[in-house]
Coordinates of C-alpha atoms in Angstrom, one line a residue:
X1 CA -18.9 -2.9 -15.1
X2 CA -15.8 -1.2 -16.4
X3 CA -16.5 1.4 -13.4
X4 CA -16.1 -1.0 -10.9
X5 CA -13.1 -3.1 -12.5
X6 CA -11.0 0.8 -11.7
X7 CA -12.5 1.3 -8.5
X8 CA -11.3 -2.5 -7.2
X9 CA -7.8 -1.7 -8.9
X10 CA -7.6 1.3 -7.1
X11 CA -8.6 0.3 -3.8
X12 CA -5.9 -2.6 -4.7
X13 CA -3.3 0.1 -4.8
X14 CA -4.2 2.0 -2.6
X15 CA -3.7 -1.4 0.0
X16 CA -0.1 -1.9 -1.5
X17 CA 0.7 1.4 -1.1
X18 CA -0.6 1.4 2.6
X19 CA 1.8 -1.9 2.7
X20 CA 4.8 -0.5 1.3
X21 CA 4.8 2.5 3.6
X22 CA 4.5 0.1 6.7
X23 CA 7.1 -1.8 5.4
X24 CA 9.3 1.5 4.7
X25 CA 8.5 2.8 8.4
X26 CA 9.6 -1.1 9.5
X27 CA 12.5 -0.9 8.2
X28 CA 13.4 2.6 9.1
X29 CA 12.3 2.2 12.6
X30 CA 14.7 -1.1 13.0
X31 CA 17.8 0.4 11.1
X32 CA 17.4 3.4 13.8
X33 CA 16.7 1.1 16.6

């Protein structure tokens, strides 16, 4: 039980991080533009 509760945070994470580096390149790619 415990196992799974890390594995879902991580995978949680790991989706926000994904987010945050689209959002980065967004942002980057529209100050350039």
């Amino acid at each position: 039980m415990i196992n799974e509760d890390i594995k879902t945070k991580k995978q949680k994470t790991k989706k926000q991080k994904n987010k945050n580096i689209h959002y980065i390149t967004y942002i980057f790619v529209t100050n350039i533009a």
